[in-house]
Amino acid sequence: MNKLLKYTFMLLCCFLLMGCLPLDKETDKKSIVCTTYAQYNWLQEIIGENNSTFELTLLIKDGADLHSYQPTIQDLAKVSSADLFVYVGGESDQWVSDALKEAKNKNMLVVDMMDVLKERIKEEEHVEGMKEDHDENEDESEYDEHVWLSLINAHEVVRYLSNEVQKLDDVHKKTYEENTIRYLNDIDDLNHQYEQVVENATTKTLLFADRFPFRYLLDDYDLNYYAAFPGCSADIEASFYTITFLANKIDQLDLKSIFVIDQTNLKIAQTVKDNTQKKNQKIMYLDSLQSVDDQKIKDGYSYLKAMKYNLKVLKKAL
């Protein structure tokens, strides 16, 4: 509650100050503002390179994480004047509703990805062995925000975003349609490759000694999992029970791999490995696209490259 009050106070201050700040230099371009990298890259593919109609902005950058992001006054100003604003729509985006109420552009098109995907949205779940968040007052269900990690979801959202872009610029409608069809074919082709890898797999269970943001991806291909924490957990310390459970599960299923989503924090994975009988498992990294730094983008990082990397890792593990 203290965190919520602190954030609400900050947001009110931002709106009070926003009127005193100079906005970005006037431009004839229409503004598209995205919160996270996946949607930003999807829109890059839809509008194409060297597009002269749109100015595309990514808010959560420099390696910042969706779950800990707090908008700056400049970020709120960009959202306020956007022609199209795209956000995930989960618990981490609680700041958005107040930002939109204060928006200067009342004709703004707004895309809530979780609302677009409402038929496919899943509640965060606690599987056996996972450390519980002991909050007696937590009665409401929390929905899994990591919708972009499903290629099936990506297909649906890209198609929806393309329609919104065409509403803002019907002059180049044909170009956007062609770009979208090409990109959707790439997404569908990669989805088919995932299906083939899983069909030929000898193992159908993955074990994460970390948070678990991959529920949408694994559910798409009927894969099972065990994990130390749920997807959006802030925990960094696993209980003795969780460590022991995961190590025993590796022994029971004879798993050859332990997965992490953070390449810098291997402490839990190494502890689980040390408590197995064989102690010979490979610790493997899967990219959740939650924290993408600017240098990676400059070096050619993309949504499809990240998902192709994940497929390569899964093929080795399965």
CSV table of C-alpha atoms in Angstrom, one decimal:
chain,number,residue,atom,x,y,z
A,1,MET,CA,0.0,0.0,0.0
A,2,ASN,CA,2.9,2.4,0.8
A,3,LYS,CA,4.3,1.8,-2.6
A,4,LEU,CA,0.9,2.5,-4.2
A,5,LEU,CA,0.5,5.7,-2.3
A,6,LYS,CA,4.0,6.8,-3.2
A,7,TYR,CA,3.4,6.1,-6.9
A,8,THR,CA,0.1,7.9,-6.9
A,9,PHE,CA,1.7,11.0,-5.3
A,10,MET,CA,4.4,10.9,-7.9
A,11,LEU,CA,1.9,10.6,-10.7
A,12,LEU,CA,-0.1,13.6,-9.5
A,13,CYS,CA,3.1,15.6,-9.3
A,14,CYS,CA,3.9,14.6,-12.9
A,15,PHE,CA,0.6,15.8,-14.2
A,16,LEU,CA,0.9,19.1,-12.3
A,17,LEU,CA,4.3,19.7,-13.8
A,18,MET,CA,3.5,18.4,-17.2
A,19,GLY,CA,1.8,21.6,-18.2
A,20,CYS,CA,5.0,23.5,-17.5
A,21,LEU,CA,7.2,21.3,-19.6
A,22,PRO,CA,8.0,22.0,-23.2
A,23,LEU,CA,6.8,19.1,-25.4
A,24,ASP,CA,9.0,17.6,-28.2
A,25,LYS,CA,9.6,19.8,-31.2
A,26,GLU,CA,6.6,20.0,-33.4
A,27,THR,CA,6.5,17.4,-36.1
A,28,ASP,CA,4.1,16.5,-38.9
A,29,LYS,CA,4.5,12.9,-38.1
A,30,LYS,CA,1.9,10.9,-36.2
A,31,SER,CA,3.0,9.6,-32.9
A,32,ILE,CA,3.0,5.9,-31.9
A,33,VAL,CA,4.1,5.2,-28.3
A,34,CYS,CA,4.7,1.6,-27.0
A,35,THR,CA,5.5,0.5,-23.5
A,36,THR,CA,7.5,-2.7,-24.2
A,37,TYR,CA,9.9,-3.9,-26.9
A,38,ALA,CA,7.9,-6.7,-28.5
A,39,GLN,CA,5.0,-4.4,-29.5
A,40,TYR,CA,7.5,-1.8,-30.6
A,41,ASN,CA,9.3,-4.2,-32.9
A,42,TRP,CA,6.0,-5.5,-34.3
A,43,LEU,CA,5.1,-2.0,-35.2
A,44,GLN,CA,8.5,-1.5,-36.9
A,45,GLU,CA,7.7,-4.4,-39.1
A,46,ILE,CA,4.2,-3.1,-39.9
A,47,ILE,CA,5.1,0.4,-40.8
A,48,GLY,CA,8.4,-0.5,-42.5
A,49,GLU,CA,11.8,1.1,-42.5
A,50,ASN,CA,12.2,4.8,-43.3
A,51,ASN,CA,8.5,5.4,-42.7
A,52,SER,CA,7.7,9.1,-43.1
A,53,THR,CA,4.2,9.1,-41.6
A,54,PHE,CA,4.9,7.8,-38.1
A,55,GLU,CA,7.3,8.6,-35.2
A,56,LEU,CA,7.6,5.4,-33.1
A,57,THR,CA,8.7,5.6,-29.5
A,58,LEU,CA,9.6,2.9,-27.0
A,59,LEU,CA,9.1,3.9,-23.4
A,60,ILE,CA,10.6,1.0,-21.4
A,61,LYS,CA,14.2,0.9,-22.7
A,62,ASP,CA,17.8,0.9,-21.5
A,63,GLY,CA,17.4,-2.5,-20.1
A,64,ALA,CA,14.5,-1.5,-17.7
A,65,ASP,CA,12.0,-4.2,-16.7
A,66,LEU,CA,8.3,-4.0,-17.2
A,67,HIS,CA,7.6,-5.0,-13.6
A,68,SER,CA,9.7,-2.2,-12.1
A,69,TYR,CA,9.1,0.6,-14.6
A,70,GLN,CA,7.8,3.9,-13.5
A,71,PRO,CA,7.1,6.6,-16.2
A,72,THR,CA,9.0,9.8,-16.1
A,73,ILE,CA,7.3,13.2,-16.7
A,74,GLN,CA,8.7,13.1,-20.2
A,75,ASP,CA,7.2,9.6,-20.8
A,76,LEU,CA,3.8,10.8,-19.6
A,77,ALA,CA,4.0,13.8,-21.9
A,78,LYS,CA,4.7,11.5,-24.9
A,79,VAL,CA,1.7,9.3,-23.9
A,80,SER,CA,-0.5,12.3,-23.5
A,81,SER,CA,0.0,13.5,-27.1
A,82,ALA,CA,0.2,10.1,-28.8
A,83,ASP,CA,-2.0,9.2,-31.8
A,84,LEU,CA,-1.6,5.5,-31.0
A,85,PHE,CA,-0.7,4.2,-27.6
A,86,VAL,CA,0.1,0.5,-27.1
A,87,TYR,CA,0.6,-1.2,-23.7
A,88,VAL,CA,0.4,-4.7,-22.2
A,89,GLY,CA,-2.5,-4.2,-19.8
A,90,GLY,CA,-1.4,-6.2,-16.8
A,91,GLU,CA,-0.7,-5.4,-13.2
A,92,SER,CA,2.5,-3.6,-14.1
A,93,ASP,CA,0.6,-1.0,-16.2
A,94,GLN,CA,-1.6,0.3,-13.3
A,95,TRP,CA,-0.2,3.8,-14.1
A,96,VAL,CA,-1.8,3.8,-17.5
A,97,SER,CA,-5.4,4.5,-16.6
A,98,ASP,CA,-4.5,7.8,-14.8
A,99,ALA,CA,-2.2,8.7,-17.7
A,100,LEU,CA,-5.0,8.3,-20.3
A,101,LYS,CA,-7.5,10.3,-18.2
A,102,GLU,CA,-5.1,13.2,-18.4
A,103,ALA,CA,-4.2,12.7,-22.1
A,104,LYS,CA,-4.3,15.9,-24.2
A,105,ASN,CA,-5.1,14.0,-27.4
A,106,LYS,CA,-8.7,12.9,-26.8
A,107,ASN,CA,-8.8,11.1,-30.3
A,108,MET,CA,-5.9,8.8,-29.3
A,109,LEU,CA,-6.2,5.2,-30.4
A,110,VAL,CA,-5.4,2.9,-27.5
A,111,VAL,CA,-4.5,-0.8,-27.7
A,112,ASP,CA,-4.5,-2.9,-24.5
A,113,MET,CA,-2.8,-6.1,-25.6
A,114,MET,CA,-4.4,-8.2,-22.9
A,115,ASP,CA,-7.8,-6.9,-23.9
A,116,VAL,CA,-7.2,-7.8,-27.5
A,117,LEU,CA,-6.3,-11.3,-26.4
A,118,LYS,CA,-9.0,-11.6,-23.7
A,119,GLU,CA,-10.1,-15.1,-24.8
A,120,ARG,CA,-6.5,-16.4,-24.4
A,121,ILE,CA,-5.5,-14.6,-21.2
A,122,LYS,CA,-4.4,-16.9,-18.4
A,123,GLU,CA,-4.3,-16.5,-14.6
A,124,GLU,CA,-0.9,-16.7,-13.0
A,125,GLU,CA,-0.7,-20.2,-11.4
A,126,HIS,CA,1.3,-21.8,-8.6
A,127,VAL,CA,2.4,-25.2,-9.6
A,128,GLU,CA,3.7,-27.8,-7.1
A,129,GLY,CA,7.0,-26.9,-5.5
A,130,MET,CA,6.7,-23.2,-6.4
A,131,LYS,CA,7.4,-20.7,-3.6
A,132,GLU,CA,4.1,-19.1,-2.5
A,133,ASP,CA,3.5,-15.4,-2.0
A,134,HIS,CA,2.1,-15.5,1.5
A,135,ASP,CA,-0.3,-12.6,1.4
A,136,GLU,CA,-3.4,-13.3,3.3
A,137,ASN,CA,-5.2,-10.3,1.8
A,138,GLU,CA,-4.5,-11.2,-1.8
A,139,ASP,CA,-8.0,-12.5,-2.9
A,140,GLU,CA,-8.0,-11.2,-6.5
A,141,SER,CA,-6.6,-13.3,-9.3
A,142,GLU,CA,-3.5,-11.9,-11.1
A,143,TYR,CA,-3.3,-12.5,-14.8
A,144,ASP,CA,-0.1,-13.4,-16.5
A,145,GLU,CA,1.2,-10.4,-18.4
A,146,HIS,CA,3.8,-12.2,-20.6
A,147,VAL,CA,1.4,-12.5,-23.6
A,148,TRP,CA,4.1,-11.7,-26.2
A,149,LEU,CA,5.9,-15.0,-25.6
A,150,SER,CA,3.3,-16.9,-27.5
A,151,LEU,CA,3.7,-16.7,-31.3
A,152,ILE,CA,-0.1,-17.4,-31.6
A,153,ASN,CA,-0.7,-14.3,-29.4
A,154,ALA,CA,1.8,-12.3,-31.5
A,155,HIS,CA,-0.1,-13.1,-34.7
A,156,GLU,CA,-3.3,-11.8,-33.2
A,157,VAL,CA,-1.9,-8.6,-31.8
A,158,VAL,CA,0.1,-7.8,-35.0
A,159,ARG,CA,-3.0,-8.2,-37.1
A,160,TYR,CA,-4.9,-5.9,-34.7
A,161,LEU,CA,-2.1,-3.3,-34.6
A,162,SER,CA,-1.9,-3.2,-38.4
A,163,ASN,CA,-5.6,-2.3,-38.6
A,164,GLU,CA,-5.1,0.5,-36.1
A,165,VAL,CA,-2.1,1.8,-38.1
A,166,GLN,CA,-4.2,1.8,-41.3
A,167,LYS,CA,-6.9,3.9,-39.5
A,168,LEU,CA,-4.3,6.6,-38.9
A,169,ASP,CA,-2.8,6.4,-42.4
A,170,ASP,CA,-5.1,4.9,-45.1
A,171,VAL,CA,-3.0,6.5,-47.9
A,172,HIS,CA,-0.3,3.8,-47.3
A,173,LYS,CA,-2.8,1.1,-46.4
A,174,LYS,CA,-1.6,-1.3,-49.1
A,175,THR,CA,2.0,-1.0,-47.9
A,176,TYR,CA,1.0,-1.8,-44.3
A,177,GLU,CA,-1.1,-4.7,-45.4
A,178,GLU,CA,1.8,-6.2,-47.5
A,179,ASN,CA,4.3,-5.7,-44.6
A,180,THR,CA,1.8,-7.3,-42.2
A,181,ILE,CA,1.1,-10.3,-44.4
A,182,ARG,CA,4.9,-10.9,-44.8
A,183,TYR,CA,5.5,-10.6,-41.1
A,184,LEU,CA,2.6,-12.8,-40.1
A,185,ASN,CA,3.9,-15.5,-42.5
A,186,ASP,CA,7.3,-15.3,-40.7
A,187,ILE,CA,5.6,-15.7,-37.3
A,188,ASP,CA,3.4,-18.6,-38.5
A,189,ASP,CA,6.5,-20.3,-40.0
A,190,LEU,CA,8.3,-20.1,-36.7
A,191,ASN,CA,5.3,-21.4,-34.8
A,192,HIS,CA,5.3,-24.4,-37.2
A,193,GLN,CA,9.0,-25.0,-36.4
A,194,TYR,CA,8.2,-25.0,-32.6
A,195,GLU,CA,5.4,-27.5,-33.3
A,196,GLN,CA,7.9,-29.8,-35.1
A,197,VAL,CA,10.5,-29.6,-32.4
A,198,VAL,CA,8.0,-30.5,-29.7
A,199,GLU,CA,6.5,-33.3,-31.8
A,200,ASN,CA,9.9,-34.9,-32.0
A,201,ALA,CA,10.9,-34.2,-28.4
A,202,THR,CA,11.7,-37.0,-25.9
A,203,THR,CA,11.1,-34.7,-22.9
A,204,LYS,CA,7.9,-32.7,-22.4
A,205,THR,CA,8.8,-31.0,-19.1
A,206,LEU,CA,11.0,-27.9,-18.5
A,207,LEU,CA,12.3,-26.9,-15.1
A,208,PHE,CA,13.0,-23.2,-14.2
A,209,ALA,CA,15.2,-22.3,-11.3
A,210,ASP,CA,13.9,-18.8,-11.7
A,211,ARG,CA,10.7,-16.9,-12.4
A,212,PHE,CA,8.5,-18.4,-15.0
A,213,PRO,CA,7.1,-16.0,-17.7
A,214,PHE,CA,6.8,-18.7,-20.4
A,215,ARG,CA,3.3,-20.1,-19.5
A,216,TYR,CA,1.8,-18.9,-22.8
A,217,LEU,CA,4.6,-20.4,-24.9
A,218,LEU,CA,4.6,-23.7,-23.1
A,219,ASP,CA,0.8,-24.0,-23.1
A,220,ASP,CA,0.8,-23.5,-26.9
A,221,TYR,CA,2.7,-26.7,-27.3
A,222,ASP,CA,1.4,-28.7,-24.4
A,223,LEU,CA,4.6,-28.7,-22.5
A,224,ASN,CA,4.8,-29.1,-18.7
A,225,TYR,CA,6.9,-27.1,-16.3
A,226,TYR,CA,8.1,-26.7,-12.7
A,227,ALA,CA,9.5,-23.4,-11.5
A,228,ALA,CA,10.9,-21.6,-8.4
A,229,PHE,CA,8.6,-18.6,-8.7
A,230,PRO,CA,5.6,-17.5,-10.7
A,231,GLY,CA,6.1,-15.1,-13.7
A,232,CYS,CA,5.9,-11.7,-12.1
A,233,SER,CA,7.3,-12.7,-8.7
A,234,ALA,CA,9.8,-10.2,-7.1
A,235,ASP,CA,11.4,-13.1,-5.1
A,236,ILE,CA,15.1,-13.7,-5.5
A,237,GLU,CA,15.5,-16.2,-2.7
A,238,ALA,CA,14.1,-19.7,-3.0
A,239,SER,CA,13.0,-21.7,0.1
A,240,PHE,CA,14.7,-24.9,1.1
A,241,TYR,CA,11.5,-26.7,0.2
A,242,THR,CA,11.6,-25.3,-3.4
A,243,ILE,CA,15.3,-26.1,-3.9
A,244,THR,CA,14.8,-29.7,-2.7
A,245,PHE,CA,11.6,-30.2,-4.7
A,246,LEU,CA,13.2,-29.0,-7.9
A,247,ALA,CA,16.3,-31.1,-7.4
A,248,ASN,CA,14.2,-34.2,-6.7
A,249,LYS,CA,12.0,-33.5,-9.7
A,250,ILE,CA,15.1,-33.4,-11.9
A,251,ASP,CA,16.2,-36.8,-10.5
A,252,GLN,CA,12.7,-38.3,-11.0
A,253,LEU,CA,12.4,-37.1,-14.6
A,254,ASP,CA,16.1,-37.4,-15.5
A,255,LEU,CA,16.1,-33.9,-16.8
A,256,LYS,CA,19.3,-32.7,-18.5
A,257,SER,CA,18.6,-29.0,-18.3
A,258,ILE,CA,17.8,-26.3,-15.8
A,259,PHE,CA,16.4,-23.0,-17.2
A,260,VAL,CA,16.9,-19.4,-16.1
A,261,ILE,CA,15.6,-16.2,-17.6
A,262,ASP,CA,18.3,-14.0,-16.1
A,263,GLN,CA,21.9,-14.7,-17.3
A,264,THR,CA,23.4,-12.8,-14.4
A,265,ASN,CA,21.7,-14.6,-11.5
A,266,LEU,CA,22.5,-18.3,-11.6
A,267,LYS,CA,22.7,-18.8,-7.8
A,268,ILE,CA,19.4,-20.7,-7.5
A,269,ALA,CA,20.0,-22.8,-10.6
A,270,GLN,CA,23.5,-23.8,-9.3
A,271,THR,CA,22.1,-24.6,-5.9
A,272,VAL,CA,19.4,-26.8,-7.5
A,273,LYS,CA,22.0,-28.5,-9.6
A,274,ASP,CA,24.3,-29.1,-6.6
A,275,ASN,CA,21.4,-30.9,-4.9
A,276,THR,CA,20.7,-33.4,-7.7
A,277,GLN,CA,22.1,-36.9,-7.8
A,278,LYS,CA,24.1,-36.5,-11.1
A,279,LYS,CA,25.0,-32.8,-10.9
A,280,ASN,CA,25.6,-32.7,-14.6
A,281,GLN,CA,22.7,-30.7,-15.9
A,282,LYS,CA,23.2,-27.8,-18.3
A,283,ILE,CA,22.0,-24.4,-17.1
A,284,MET,CA,20.3,-22.8,-20.1
A,285,TYR,CA,19.0,-19.3,-20.7
A,286,LEU,CA,15.7,-18.4,-22.3
A,287,ASP,CA,15.0,-14.9,-23.5
A,288,SER,CA,11.8,-13.5,-22.1
A,289,LEU,CA,12.2,-10.1,-23.9
A,290,GLN,CA,11.3,-8.4,-20.6
A,291,SER,CA,14.5,-6.3,-20.4
A,292,VAL,CA,16.0,-5.2,-23.7
A,293,ASP,CA,18.9,-2.7,-23.8
A,294,ASP,CA,19.5,-0.1,-26.5
A,295,GLN,CA,22.8,-1.7,-27.6
A,296,LYS,CA,21.1,-5.0,-28.4
A,297,ILE,CA,18.6,-3.2,-30.5
A,298,LYS,CA,21.4,-1.3,-32.4
A,299,ASP,CA,23.1,-4.7,-32.9
A,300,GLY,CA,20.1,-6.0,-34.8
A,301,TYR,CA,18.1,-7.7,-32.0
A,302,SER,CA,14.4,-8.4,-32.8
A,303,TYR,CA,11.4,-10.2,-31.6
A,304,LEU,CA,11.7,-13.0,-34.1
A,305,LYS,CA,15.5,-13.4,-33.5
A,306,ALA,CA,14.8,-13.8,-29.8
A,307,MET,CA,12.1,-16.4,-30.4
A,308,LYS,CA,14.3,-18.3,-32.8
A,309,TYR,CA,17.0,-18.3,-30.2
A,310,ASN,CA,14.6,-19.7,-27.7
A,311,LEU,CA,13.6,-22.4,-30.2
A,312,LYS,CA,17.2,-23.4,-30.6
A,313,VAL,CA,17.7,-23.7,-26.8
A,314,LEU,CA,14.5,-25.7,-26.5
A,315,LYS,CA,15.5,-28.1,-29.2
A,316,LYS,CA,18.7,-28.9,-27.3
A,317,ALA,CA,16.8,-29.4,-24.1
A,318,LEU,CA,13.9,-31.4,-25.4
